[in-house]
C-alpha positions as a LaTeX table, in Angstrom:
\begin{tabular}{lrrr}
\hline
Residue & $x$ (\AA) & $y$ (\AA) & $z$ (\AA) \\
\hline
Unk1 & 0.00 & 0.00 & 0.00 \\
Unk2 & 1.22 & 3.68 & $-0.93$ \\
Unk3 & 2.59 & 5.64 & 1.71 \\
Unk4 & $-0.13$ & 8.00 & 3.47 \\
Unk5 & $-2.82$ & 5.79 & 2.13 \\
Unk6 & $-4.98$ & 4.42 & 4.81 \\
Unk7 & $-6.77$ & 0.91 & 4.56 \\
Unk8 & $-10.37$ & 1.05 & 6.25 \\
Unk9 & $-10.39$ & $-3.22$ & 6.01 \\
Unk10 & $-10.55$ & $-4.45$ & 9.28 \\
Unk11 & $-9.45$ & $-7.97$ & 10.40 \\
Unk12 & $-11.33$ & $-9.56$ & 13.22 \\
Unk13 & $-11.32$ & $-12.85$ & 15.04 \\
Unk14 & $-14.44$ & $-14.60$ & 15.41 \\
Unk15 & $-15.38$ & $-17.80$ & 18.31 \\
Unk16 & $-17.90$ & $-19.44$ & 16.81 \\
Unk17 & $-19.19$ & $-22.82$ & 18.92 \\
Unk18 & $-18.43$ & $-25.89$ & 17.21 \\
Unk19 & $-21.51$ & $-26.43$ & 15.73 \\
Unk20 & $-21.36$ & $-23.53$ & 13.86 \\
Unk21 & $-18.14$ & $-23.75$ & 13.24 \\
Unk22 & $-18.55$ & $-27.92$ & 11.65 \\
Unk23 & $-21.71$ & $-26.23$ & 9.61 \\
Unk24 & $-19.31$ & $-23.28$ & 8.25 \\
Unk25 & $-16.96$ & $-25.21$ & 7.47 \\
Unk26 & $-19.26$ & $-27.46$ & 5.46 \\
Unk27 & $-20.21$ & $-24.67$ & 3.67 \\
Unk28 & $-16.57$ & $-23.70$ & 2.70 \\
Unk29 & $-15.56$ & $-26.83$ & 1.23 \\
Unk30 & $-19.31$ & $-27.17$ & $-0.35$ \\
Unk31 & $-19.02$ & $-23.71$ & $-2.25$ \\
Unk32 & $-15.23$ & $-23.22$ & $-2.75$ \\
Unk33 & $-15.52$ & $-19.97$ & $-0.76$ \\
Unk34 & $-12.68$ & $-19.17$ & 2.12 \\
Unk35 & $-14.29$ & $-18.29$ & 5.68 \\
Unk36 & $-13.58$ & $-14.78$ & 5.23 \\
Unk37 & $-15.76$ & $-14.45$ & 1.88 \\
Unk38 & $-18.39$ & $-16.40$ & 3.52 \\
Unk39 & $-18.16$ & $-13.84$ & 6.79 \\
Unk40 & $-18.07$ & $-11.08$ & 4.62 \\
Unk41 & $-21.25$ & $-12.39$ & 2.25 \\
Unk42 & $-23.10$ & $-12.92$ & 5.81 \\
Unk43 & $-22.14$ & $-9.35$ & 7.54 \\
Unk44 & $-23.12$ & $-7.75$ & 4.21 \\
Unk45 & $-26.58$ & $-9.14$ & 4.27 \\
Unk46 & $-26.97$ & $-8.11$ & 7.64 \\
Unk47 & $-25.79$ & $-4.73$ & 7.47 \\
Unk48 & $-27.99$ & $-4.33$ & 4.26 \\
Unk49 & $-31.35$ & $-5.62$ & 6.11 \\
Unk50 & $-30.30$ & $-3.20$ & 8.96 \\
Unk51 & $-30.18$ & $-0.29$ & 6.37 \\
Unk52 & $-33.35$ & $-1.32$ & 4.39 \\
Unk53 & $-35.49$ & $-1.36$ & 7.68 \\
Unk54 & $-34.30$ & 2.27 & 8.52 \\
Unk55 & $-35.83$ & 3.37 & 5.13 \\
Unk56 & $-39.14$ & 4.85 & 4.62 \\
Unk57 & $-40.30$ & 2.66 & 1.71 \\
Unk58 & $-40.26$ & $-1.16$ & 2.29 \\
Unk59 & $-41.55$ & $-4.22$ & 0.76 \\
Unk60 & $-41.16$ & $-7.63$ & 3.00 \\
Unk61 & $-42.81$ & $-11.16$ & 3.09 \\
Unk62 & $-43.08$ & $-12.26$ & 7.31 \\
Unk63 & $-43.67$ & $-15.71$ & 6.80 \\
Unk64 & $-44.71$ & $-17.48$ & 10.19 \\
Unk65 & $-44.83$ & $-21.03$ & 11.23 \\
Unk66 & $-47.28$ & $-21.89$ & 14.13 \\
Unk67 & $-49.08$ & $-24.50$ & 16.11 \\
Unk68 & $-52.56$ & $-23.43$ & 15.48 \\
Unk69 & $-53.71$ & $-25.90$ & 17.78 \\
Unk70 & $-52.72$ & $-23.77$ & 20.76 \\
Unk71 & $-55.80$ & $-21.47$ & 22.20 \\
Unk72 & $-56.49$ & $-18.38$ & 20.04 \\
Unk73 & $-53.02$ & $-18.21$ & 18.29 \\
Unk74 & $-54.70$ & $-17.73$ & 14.68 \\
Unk75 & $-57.09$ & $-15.17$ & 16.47 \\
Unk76 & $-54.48$ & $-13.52$ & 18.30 \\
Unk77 & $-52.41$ & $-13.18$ & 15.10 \\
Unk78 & $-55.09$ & $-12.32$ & 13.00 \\
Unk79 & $-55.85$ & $-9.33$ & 15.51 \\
Unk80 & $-52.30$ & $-8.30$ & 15.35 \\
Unk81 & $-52.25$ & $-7.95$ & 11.96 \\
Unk82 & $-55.32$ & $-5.19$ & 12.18 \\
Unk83 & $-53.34$ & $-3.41$ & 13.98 \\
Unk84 & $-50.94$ & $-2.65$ & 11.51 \\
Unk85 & $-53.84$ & $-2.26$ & 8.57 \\
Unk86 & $-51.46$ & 0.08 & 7.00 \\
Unk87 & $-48.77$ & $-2.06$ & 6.50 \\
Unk88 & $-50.58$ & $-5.10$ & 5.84 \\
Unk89 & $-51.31$ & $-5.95$ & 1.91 \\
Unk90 & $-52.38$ & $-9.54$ & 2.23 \\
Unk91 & $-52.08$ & $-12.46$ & 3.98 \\
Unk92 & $-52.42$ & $-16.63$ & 2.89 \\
Unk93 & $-52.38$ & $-19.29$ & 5.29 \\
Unk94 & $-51.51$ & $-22.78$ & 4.59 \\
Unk95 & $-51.91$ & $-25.94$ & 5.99 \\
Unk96 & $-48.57$ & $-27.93$ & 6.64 \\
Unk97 & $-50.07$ & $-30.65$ & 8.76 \\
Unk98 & $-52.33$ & $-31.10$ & 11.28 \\
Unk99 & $-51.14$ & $-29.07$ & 14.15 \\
Unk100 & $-48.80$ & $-26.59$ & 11.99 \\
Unk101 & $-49.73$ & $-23.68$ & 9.36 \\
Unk102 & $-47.63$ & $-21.75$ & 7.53 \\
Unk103 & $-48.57$ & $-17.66$ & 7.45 \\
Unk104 & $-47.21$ & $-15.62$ & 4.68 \\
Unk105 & $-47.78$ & $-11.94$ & 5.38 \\
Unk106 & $-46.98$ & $-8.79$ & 2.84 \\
Unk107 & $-46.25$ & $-5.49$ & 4.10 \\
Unk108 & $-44.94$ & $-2.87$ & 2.40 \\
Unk109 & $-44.35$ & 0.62 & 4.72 \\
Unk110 & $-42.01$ & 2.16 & 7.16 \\
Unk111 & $-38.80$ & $-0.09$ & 8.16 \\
Unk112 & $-39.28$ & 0.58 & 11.41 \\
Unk113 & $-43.24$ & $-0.17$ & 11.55 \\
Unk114 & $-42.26$ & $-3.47$ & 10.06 \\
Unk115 & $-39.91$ & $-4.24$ & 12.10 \\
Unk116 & $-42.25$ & $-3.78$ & 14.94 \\
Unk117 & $-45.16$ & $-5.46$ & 13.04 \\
Unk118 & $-42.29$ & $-8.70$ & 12.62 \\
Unk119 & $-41.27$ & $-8.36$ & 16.43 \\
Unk120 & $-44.99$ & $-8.59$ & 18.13 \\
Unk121 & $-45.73$ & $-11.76$ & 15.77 \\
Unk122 & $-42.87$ & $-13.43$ & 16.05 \\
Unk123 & $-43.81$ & $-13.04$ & 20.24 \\
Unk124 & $-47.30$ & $-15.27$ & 19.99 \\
Unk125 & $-46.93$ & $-18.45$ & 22.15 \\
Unk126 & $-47.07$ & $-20.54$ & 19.19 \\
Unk127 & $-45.28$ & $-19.56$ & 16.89 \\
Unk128 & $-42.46$ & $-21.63$ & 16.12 \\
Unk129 & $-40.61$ & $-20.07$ & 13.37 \\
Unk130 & $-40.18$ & $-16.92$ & 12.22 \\
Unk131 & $-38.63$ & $-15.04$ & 9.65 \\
Unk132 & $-38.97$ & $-11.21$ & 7.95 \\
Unk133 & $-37.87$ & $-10.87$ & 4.29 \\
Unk134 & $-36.95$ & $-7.88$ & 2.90 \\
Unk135 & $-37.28$ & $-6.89$ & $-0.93$ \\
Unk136 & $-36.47$ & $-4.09$ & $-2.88$ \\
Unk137 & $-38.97$ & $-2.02$ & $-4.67$ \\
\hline
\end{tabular}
């Protein structure tokens, strides 16, 4: 590197438990990618998500897996979902078998009213998966 230039990469250690670490390194020798790409690939998505929900203008998919054989979970969803009429598009529901259901929910708002929307559903006793998609417009 040219003298008086200054780098802004950082290098970093990591500890990762060993079943992360024996899935990682799966992944390397899977993919051909070194650790560091597949760090860097990860932190970028992250970072990016982080970004998009800070944005005024976001389109998202919360899907939802849930035992809908608990009391009121579907109702107590359902009711949560009203609550955010503004960010709410439309919804499907799907069987999976017969305790589980699958909810796909489209929002499209405020990053931060999504997020919020995401983190009160993902709370229902019940709900056993969770996961908020973002998507640009």
């Amino acid at each position: 590197m040219p003298r008086g230039v200054v780098s802004t990469a950082l290098k970093i250690g990591v500890y990762l438990p060993e079943d992360i670490a024996e899935k990682l390194i799966k992944v390397k020798d899977e993919k051909g990618l070194s650790l560091s790409r597949i760090v860097q690939l990860a932190l970028y998505n992250y970072l990016a998500e982080e970004e998009f929900l800070r944005s005024d203008n976001v389109i998202a998919i919360i899907g939802l897996v849930y035992d809908h054989s608990l009391d009121h979970v579907d109702v107590i969803l359902t009711d949560i979902q009203h609550h955010y009429l503004g960010l709410v598009i439309s919804a499907t529901h799907i069987h999976l078998d017969e305790r589980n259901c699958l909810l796909a929910i489209f929002v499209r708002g405020k990053g931060g009213e999504v997020a919020k929307l995401f983190e009160e559903l993902r709370k229902v006793k019940g709900v056993k998966s969770a996961k908020l998609m973002t998507l640009l417009a």
